[in-house]
Short mmCIF file of C-alpha atoms in Angstrom, two decimals:
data_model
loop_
_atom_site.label_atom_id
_atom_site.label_comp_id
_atom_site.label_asym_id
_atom_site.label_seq_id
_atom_site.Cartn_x
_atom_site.Cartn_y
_atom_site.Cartn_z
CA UNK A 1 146.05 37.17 -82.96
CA UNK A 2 141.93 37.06 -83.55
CA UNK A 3 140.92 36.61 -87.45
CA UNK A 4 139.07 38.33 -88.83
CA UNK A 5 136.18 37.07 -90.50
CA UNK A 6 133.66 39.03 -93.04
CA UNK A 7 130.39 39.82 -92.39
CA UNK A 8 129.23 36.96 -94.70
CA UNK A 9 130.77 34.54 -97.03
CA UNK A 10 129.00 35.77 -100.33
CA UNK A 11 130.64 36.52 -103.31
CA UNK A 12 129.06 38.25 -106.33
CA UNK A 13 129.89 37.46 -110.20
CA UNK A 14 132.75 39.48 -110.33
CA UNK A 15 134.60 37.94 -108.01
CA UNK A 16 134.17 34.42 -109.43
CA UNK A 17 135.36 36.09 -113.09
CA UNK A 18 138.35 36.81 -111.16
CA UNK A 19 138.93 33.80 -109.37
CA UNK A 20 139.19 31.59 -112.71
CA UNK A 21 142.26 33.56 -113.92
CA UNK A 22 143.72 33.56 -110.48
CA UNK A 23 143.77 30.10 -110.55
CA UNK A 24 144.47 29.17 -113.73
CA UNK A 25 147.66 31.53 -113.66
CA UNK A 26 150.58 29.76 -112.03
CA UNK A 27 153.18 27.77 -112.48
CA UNK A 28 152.13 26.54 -115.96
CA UNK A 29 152.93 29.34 -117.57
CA UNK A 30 156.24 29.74 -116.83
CA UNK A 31 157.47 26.40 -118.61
CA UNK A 32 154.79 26.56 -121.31
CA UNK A 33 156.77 28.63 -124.11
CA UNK A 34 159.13 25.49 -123.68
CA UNK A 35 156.83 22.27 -124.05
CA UNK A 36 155.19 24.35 -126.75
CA UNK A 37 157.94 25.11 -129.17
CA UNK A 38 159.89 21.32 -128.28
CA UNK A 39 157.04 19.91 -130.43
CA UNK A 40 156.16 22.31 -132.93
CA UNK A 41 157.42 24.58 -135.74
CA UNK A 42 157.56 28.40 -135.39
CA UNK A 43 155.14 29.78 -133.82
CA UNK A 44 152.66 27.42 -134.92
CA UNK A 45 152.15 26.93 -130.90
CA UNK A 46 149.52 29.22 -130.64
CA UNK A 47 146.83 27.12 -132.29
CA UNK A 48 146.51 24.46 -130.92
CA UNK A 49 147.05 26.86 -127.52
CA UNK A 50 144.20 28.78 -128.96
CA UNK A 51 141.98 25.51 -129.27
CA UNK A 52 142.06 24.06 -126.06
CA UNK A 53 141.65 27.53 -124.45
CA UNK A 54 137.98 27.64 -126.41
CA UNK A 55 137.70 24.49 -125.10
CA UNK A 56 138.19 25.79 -121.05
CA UNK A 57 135.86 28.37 -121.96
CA UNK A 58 133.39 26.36 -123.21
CA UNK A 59 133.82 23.96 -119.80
CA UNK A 60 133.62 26.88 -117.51
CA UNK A 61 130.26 28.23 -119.00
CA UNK A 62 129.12 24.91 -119.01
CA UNK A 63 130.17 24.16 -115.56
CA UNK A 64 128.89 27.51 -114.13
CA UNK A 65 125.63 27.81 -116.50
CA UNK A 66 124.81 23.76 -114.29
CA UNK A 67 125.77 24.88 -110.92
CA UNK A 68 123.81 27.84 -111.27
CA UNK A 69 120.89 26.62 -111.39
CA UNK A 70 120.99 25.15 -107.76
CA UNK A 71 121.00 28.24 -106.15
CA UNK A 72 122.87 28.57 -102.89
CA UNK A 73 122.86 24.71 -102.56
CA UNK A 74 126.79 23.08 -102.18
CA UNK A 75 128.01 20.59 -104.74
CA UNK A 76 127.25 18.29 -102.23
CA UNK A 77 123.82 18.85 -102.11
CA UNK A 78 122.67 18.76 -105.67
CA UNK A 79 124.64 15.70 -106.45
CA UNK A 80 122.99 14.13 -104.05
CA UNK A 81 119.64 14.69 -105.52
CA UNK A 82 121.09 13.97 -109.11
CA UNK A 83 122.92 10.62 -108.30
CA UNK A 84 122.70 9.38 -104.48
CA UNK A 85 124.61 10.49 -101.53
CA UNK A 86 127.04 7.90 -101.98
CA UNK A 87 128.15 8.75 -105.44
CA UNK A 88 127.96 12.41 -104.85
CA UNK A 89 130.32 11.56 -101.44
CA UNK A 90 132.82 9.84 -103.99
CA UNK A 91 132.67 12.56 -106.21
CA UNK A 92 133.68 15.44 -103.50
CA UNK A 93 136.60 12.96 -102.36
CA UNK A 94 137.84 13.05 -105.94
CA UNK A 95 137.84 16.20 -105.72
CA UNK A 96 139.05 16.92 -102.68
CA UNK A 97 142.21 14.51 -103.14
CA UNK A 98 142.59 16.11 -106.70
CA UNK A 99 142.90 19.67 -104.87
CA UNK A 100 145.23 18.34 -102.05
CA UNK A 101 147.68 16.73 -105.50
CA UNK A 102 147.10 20.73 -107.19
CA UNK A 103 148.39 22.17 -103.56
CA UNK A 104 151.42 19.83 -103.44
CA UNK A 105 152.30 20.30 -107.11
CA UNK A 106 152.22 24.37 -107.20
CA UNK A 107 154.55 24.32 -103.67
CA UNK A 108 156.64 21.91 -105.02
CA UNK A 109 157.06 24.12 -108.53
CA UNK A 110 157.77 27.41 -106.70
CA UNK A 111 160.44 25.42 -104.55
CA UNK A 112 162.31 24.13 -107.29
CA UNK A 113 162.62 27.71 -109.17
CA UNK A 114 163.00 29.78 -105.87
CA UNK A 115 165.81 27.47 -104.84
CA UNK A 116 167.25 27.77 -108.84
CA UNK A 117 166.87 31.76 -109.53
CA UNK A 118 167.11 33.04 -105.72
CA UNK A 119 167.64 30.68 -102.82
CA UNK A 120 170.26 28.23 -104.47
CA UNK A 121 172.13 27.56 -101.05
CA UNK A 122 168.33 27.06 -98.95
CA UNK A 123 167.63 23.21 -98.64
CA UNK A 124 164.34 22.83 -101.22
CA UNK A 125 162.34 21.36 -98.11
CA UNK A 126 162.24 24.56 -96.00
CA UNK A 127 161.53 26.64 -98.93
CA UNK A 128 158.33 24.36 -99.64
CA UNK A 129 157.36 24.37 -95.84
CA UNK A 130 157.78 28.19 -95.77
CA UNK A 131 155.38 28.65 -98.70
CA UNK A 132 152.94 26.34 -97.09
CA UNK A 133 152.43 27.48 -94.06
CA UNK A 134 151.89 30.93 -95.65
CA UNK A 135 148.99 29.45 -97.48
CA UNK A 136 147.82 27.65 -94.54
CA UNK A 137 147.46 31.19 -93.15
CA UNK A 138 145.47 32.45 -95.80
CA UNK A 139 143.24 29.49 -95.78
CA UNK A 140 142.64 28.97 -92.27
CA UNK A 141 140.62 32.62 -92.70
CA UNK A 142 137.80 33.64 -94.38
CA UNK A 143 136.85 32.16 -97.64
CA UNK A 144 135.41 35.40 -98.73
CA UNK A 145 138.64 36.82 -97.79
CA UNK A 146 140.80 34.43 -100.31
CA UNK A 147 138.39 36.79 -103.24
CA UNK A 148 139.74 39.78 -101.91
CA UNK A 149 143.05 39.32 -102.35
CA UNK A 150 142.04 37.75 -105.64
CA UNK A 151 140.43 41.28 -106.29
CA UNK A 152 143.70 43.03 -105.22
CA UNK A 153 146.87 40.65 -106.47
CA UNK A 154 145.11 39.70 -110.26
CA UNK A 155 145.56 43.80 -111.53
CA UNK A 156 148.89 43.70 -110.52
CA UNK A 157 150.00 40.66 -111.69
CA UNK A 158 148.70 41.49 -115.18
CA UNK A 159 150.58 44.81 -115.06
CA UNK A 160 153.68 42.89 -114.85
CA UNK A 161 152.99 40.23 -117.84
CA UNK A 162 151.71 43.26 -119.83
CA UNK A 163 155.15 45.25 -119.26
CA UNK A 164 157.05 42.06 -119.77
CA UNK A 165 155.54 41.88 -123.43
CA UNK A 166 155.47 45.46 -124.46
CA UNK A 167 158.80 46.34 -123.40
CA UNK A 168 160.37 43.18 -125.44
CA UNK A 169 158.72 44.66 -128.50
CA UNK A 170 161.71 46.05 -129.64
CA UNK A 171 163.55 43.01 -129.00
CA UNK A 172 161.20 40.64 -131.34
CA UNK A 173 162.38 39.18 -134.63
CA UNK A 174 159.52 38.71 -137.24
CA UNK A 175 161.54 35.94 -138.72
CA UNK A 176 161.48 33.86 -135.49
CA UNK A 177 157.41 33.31 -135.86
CA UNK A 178 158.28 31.97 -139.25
CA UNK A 179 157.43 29.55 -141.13
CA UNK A 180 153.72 29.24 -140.74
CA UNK A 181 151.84 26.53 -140.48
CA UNK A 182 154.78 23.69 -140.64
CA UNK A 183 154.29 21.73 -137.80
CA UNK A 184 152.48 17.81 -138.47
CA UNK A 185 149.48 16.74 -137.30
CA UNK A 186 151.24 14.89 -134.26
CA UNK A 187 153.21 17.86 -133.19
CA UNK A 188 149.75 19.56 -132.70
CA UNK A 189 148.04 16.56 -130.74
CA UNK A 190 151.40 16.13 -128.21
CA UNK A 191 150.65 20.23 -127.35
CA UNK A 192 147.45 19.34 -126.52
CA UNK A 193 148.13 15.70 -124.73
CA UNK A 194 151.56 17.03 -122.93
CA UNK A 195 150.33 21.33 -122.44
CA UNK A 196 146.98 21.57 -122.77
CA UNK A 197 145.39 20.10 -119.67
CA UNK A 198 148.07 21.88 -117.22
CA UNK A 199 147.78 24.95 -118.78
CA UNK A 200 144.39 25.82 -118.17
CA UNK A 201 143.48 23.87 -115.31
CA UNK A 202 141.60 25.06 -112.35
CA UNK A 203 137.68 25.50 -113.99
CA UNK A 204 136.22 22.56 -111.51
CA UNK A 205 136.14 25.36 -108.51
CA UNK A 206 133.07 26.34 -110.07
CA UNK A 207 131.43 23.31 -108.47
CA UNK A 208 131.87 24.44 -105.04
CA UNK A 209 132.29 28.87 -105.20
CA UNK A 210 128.84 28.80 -107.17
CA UNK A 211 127.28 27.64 -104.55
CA UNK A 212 128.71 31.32 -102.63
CA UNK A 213 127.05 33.49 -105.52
CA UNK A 214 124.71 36.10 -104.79
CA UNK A 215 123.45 36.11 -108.67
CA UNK A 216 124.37 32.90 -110.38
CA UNK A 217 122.25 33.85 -113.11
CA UNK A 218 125.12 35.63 -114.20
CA UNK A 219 127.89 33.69 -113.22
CA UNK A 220 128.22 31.37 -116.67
CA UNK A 221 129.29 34.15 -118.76
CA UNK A 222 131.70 36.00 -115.83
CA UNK A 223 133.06 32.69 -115.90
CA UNK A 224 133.57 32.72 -119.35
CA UNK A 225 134.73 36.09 -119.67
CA UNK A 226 137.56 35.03 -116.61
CA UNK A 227 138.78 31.98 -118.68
CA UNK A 228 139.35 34.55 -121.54
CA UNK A 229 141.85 35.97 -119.58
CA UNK A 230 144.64 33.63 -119.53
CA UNK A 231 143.65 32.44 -122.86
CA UNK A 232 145.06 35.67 -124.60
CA UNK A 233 147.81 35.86 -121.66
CA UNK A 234 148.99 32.68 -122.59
CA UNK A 235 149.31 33.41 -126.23
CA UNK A 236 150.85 36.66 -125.85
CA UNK A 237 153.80 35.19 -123.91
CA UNK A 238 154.27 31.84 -126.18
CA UNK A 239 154.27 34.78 -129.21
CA UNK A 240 156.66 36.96 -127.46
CA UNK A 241 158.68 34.31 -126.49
CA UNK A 242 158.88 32.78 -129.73
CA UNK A 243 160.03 36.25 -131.66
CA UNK A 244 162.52 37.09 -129.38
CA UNK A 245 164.47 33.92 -128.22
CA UNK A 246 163.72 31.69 -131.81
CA UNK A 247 162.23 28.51 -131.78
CA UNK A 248 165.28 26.76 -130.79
CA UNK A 249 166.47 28.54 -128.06
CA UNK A 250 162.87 28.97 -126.20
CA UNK A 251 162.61 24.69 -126.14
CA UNK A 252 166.05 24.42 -125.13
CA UNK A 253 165.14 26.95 -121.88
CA UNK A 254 163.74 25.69 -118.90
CA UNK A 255 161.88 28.65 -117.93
CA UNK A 256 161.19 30.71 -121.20
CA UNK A 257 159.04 33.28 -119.35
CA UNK A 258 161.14 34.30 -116.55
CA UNK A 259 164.58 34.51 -119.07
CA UNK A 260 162.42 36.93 -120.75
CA UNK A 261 161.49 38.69 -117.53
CA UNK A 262 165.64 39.44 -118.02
CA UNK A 263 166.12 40.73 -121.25
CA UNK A 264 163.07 43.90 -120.12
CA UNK A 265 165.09 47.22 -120.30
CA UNK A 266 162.96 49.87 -119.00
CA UNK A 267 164.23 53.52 -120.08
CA UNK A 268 166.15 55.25 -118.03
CA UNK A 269 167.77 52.10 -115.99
CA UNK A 270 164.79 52.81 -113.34
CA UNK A 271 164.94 48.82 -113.47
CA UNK A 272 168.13 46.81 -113.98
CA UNK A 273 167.13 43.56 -112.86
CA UNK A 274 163.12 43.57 -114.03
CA UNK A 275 163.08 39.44 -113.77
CA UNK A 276 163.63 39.96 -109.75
CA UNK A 277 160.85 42.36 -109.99
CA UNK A 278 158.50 39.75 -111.88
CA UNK A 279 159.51 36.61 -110.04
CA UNK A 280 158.24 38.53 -106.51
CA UNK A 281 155.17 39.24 -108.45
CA UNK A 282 154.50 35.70 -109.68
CA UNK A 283 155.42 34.30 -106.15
CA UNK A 284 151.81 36.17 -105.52
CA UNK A 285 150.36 34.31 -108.30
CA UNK A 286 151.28 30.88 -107.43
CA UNK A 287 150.51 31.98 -103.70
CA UNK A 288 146.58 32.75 -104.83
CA UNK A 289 146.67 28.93 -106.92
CA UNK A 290 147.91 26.87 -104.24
CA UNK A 291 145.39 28.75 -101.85
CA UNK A 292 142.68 28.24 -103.66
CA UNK A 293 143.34 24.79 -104.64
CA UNK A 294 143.55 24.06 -101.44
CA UNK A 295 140.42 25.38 -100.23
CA UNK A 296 138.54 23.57 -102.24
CA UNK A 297 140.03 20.45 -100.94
CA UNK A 298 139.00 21.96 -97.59
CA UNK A 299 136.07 22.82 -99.00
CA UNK A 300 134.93 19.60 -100.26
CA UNK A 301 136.11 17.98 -96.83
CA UNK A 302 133.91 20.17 -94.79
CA UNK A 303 130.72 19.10 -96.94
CA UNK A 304 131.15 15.69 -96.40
CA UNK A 305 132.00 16.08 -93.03
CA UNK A 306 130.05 18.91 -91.33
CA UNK A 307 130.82 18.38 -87.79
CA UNK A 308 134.34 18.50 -88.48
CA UNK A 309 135.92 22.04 -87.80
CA UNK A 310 137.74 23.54 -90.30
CA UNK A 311 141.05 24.33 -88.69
CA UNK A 312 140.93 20.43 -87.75
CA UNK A 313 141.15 19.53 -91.75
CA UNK A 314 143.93 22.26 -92.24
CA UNK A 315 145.85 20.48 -89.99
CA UNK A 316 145.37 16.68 -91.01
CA UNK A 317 146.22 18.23 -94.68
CA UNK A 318 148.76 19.82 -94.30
CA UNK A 319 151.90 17.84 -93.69
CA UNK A 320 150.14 15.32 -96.19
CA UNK A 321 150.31 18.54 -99.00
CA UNK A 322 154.13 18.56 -97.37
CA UNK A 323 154.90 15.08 -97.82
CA UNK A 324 153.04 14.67 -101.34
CA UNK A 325 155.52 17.47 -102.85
CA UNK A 326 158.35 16.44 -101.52
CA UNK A 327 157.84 13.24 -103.01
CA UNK A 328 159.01 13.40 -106.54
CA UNK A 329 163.13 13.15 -106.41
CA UNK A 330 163.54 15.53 -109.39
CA UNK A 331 161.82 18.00 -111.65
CA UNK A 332 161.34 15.22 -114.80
CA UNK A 333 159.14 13.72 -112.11
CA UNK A 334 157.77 16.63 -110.82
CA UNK A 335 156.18 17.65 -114.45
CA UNK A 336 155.57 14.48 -114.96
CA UNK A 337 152.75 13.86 -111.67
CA UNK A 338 152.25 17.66 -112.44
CA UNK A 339 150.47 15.95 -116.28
CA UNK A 340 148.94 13.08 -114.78
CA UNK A 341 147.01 15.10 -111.94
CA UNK A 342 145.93 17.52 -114.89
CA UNK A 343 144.46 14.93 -116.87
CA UNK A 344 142.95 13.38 -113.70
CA UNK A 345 141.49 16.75 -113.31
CA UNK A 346 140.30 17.10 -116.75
CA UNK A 347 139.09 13.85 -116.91
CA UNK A 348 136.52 14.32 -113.54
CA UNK A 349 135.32 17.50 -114.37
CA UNK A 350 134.19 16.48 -117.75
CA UNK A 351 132.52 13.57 -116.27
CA UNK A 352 130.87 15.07 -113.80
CA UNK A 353 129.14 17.20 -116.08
CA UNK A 354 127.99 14.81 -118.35
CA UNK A 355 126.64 12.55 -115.50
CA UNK A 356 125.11 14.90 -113.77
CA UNK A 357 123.51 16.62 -116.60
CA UNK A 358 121.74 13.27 -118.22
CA UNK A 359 121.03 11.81 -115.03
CA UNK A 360 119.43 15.10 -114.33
CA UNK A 361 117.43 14.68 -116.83
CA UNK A 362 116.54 11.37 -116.98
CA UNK A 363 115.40 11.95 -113.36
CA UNK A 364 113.90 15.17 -114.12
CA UNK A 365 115.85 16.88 -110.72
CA UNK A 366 114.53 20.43 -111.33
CA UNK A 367 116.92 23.54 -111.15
CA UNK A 368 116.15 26.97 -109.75
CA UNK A 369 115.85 27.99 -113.24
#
């Protein structure tokens, strides 16, 4: 079958405000209700939730306002100027290896909770090989293609997490949120140690998609507005969560989200099963991460080496994405790389924009300003 390909790989502002939500919505939140309410007191969750989400949106205005001011040029490129080839080289591996560990952690996530809610008797391994070569698919087209189907799953995928909280309405218990502002100091800082670099992870493709961006004048504040998304997303479900299942019960659930995917009764029994309805929706969702995570480890490969086609990296990487998820013997381990490679994540991004920024200036590299 011939691909298709796009008449050109641009993208315009709107499409990179969707693609941070896309991204950032995955796996995370299905566990998150869980890790939140395990360490603090009511719903007392939702602040320090709150907090680091200002803090992504501060990162990906930051991130986007830099790399927008090297117009059309790849991360690549204007790292090179800023701090040598070399270092700029080391950088995009980090990056690249970073994306490769995102890829093998979402597959490996989806596995583990297809094979507990739908495929219990299908050997994990073929359910992760299944899912990868579908995103293989999707990445061996064109990039421009991958903010399409941003464009078209992100709407629906947000109808579902809005129908999942107004139709549990009904079901919520004022007293659960109670009492406020209980939880120590250190119940606070685990949230944002343990749940706060997973949750919103995924801002760093702004180094490489701005370089795609017909206006990047405007993509700081598109980026901003994106992160926004999954910011009041998050806290809507942690809430919801919270006021119908207790305290207790959601940190004693493994996946607080999808058990209240179950207790949705839409009138008129037009739905009896709403959570087999979501989970096929949030397949799509943690399809569109592990896509785009791994395209920006392709990405990132390509730069650094140009002559090397692209269908040539998709193949080296992918039984390495294989063999990478299927390494971690159980789920403890699972979420416990899964923290690591956030804070890995975290930990390069913020870097990177603090080198390049005062060796920019200290150099005096001038931006397409």
């Amino acid at each position: 079958m011939k691909r298709f390909k796009y008449a050109d790989e641009r993208i315009n502002e709107r499409d990179i405000m969707i693609a941070i939500p896309s991204i950032v919505i995955g796996v995370g939140i299905l566990s998150m209700p869980k890790q939140l309410a395990s360490v603090t007191i009511g719903a007392d969750g939702w602040i320090p939730l709150l907090l680091v989400g200002l803090f992504a949106v501060f990162m990906s205005w930051a991130i986007a306002k830099f790399a927008s001011g090297f117009q059309g040029q790849t991360f690549l490129t204007y790292a090179s100027k800023i701090v040598t080839k070399p270092v700029a080289i080391v950088l995009s591996l980090m990056f690249a290896i970073l994306s490769i560990f995102v890829t093998a952690y979402q597959i490996r996530k989806i596995s583990n909770i297809s094979q507990q809610y739908l495929l219990d008797r299908t050997p994990i391994e073929v359910i992760a090989l299944t899912f990868l070569l579908v995103v293989v698919y999707a990445v061996s087209g064109s990039r421009a293609g991958l903010f399409r189907i941003n464009m078209v799953f992100m709407p629906i995928i947000l109808l579902i997490a809005l129908i999942i909280v107004v139709f549990n309405i009904g079901w919520l218990n004022a007293g659960n949120l109670m009492p406020v502002l209980q939880t120590p100091i250190t119940g606070y800082t685990q949230v944002i140690a343990n749940t706060g670099a997973i949750s919103y992870l995924g801002f760093g493709i702004l180094w490489f998609y701005l370089s795609l961006v017909d206006k990047p004048k405007k993509a700081p504040k598109a980026a901003a507005l994106g992160m926004c998304i999954p910011v009041g997303l998050y806290m809507m479900i942690f809430i919801m969560c919270i006021g119908v299942f207790g305290n207790a019960v959601t940190s004693n659930l493994l996946y607080p989200t999808i058990e209240l995917a179950k207790v949705v009764e839409i009138p008129g029994g037009f739905f009896e099963r709403f959570e087999s309805v979501f989970f096929v929706i949030w397949i799509m969702a943690i399809f569109i991460t592990a896509t785009m995570a791994m395209d920006i480890g392709i990405f990132a490969l390509n730069a650094i080496f140009k002559n090397a086609e692209k269908l040539k990296i998709i193949f080296i990487l992918t039984p390495i994405i294989f063999f990478v998820g299927m390494f971690p013997r159980d789920v403890m381990e699972v979420d416990l790389i899964g923290s690591i490679m956030s804070w890995l994540m975290l930990i390069l991004n913020i870097t990177v924009l603090i080198l390049l920024t005062v060796v920019a200036k200290i150099r005096g590299v001038k931006r397409n300003e």
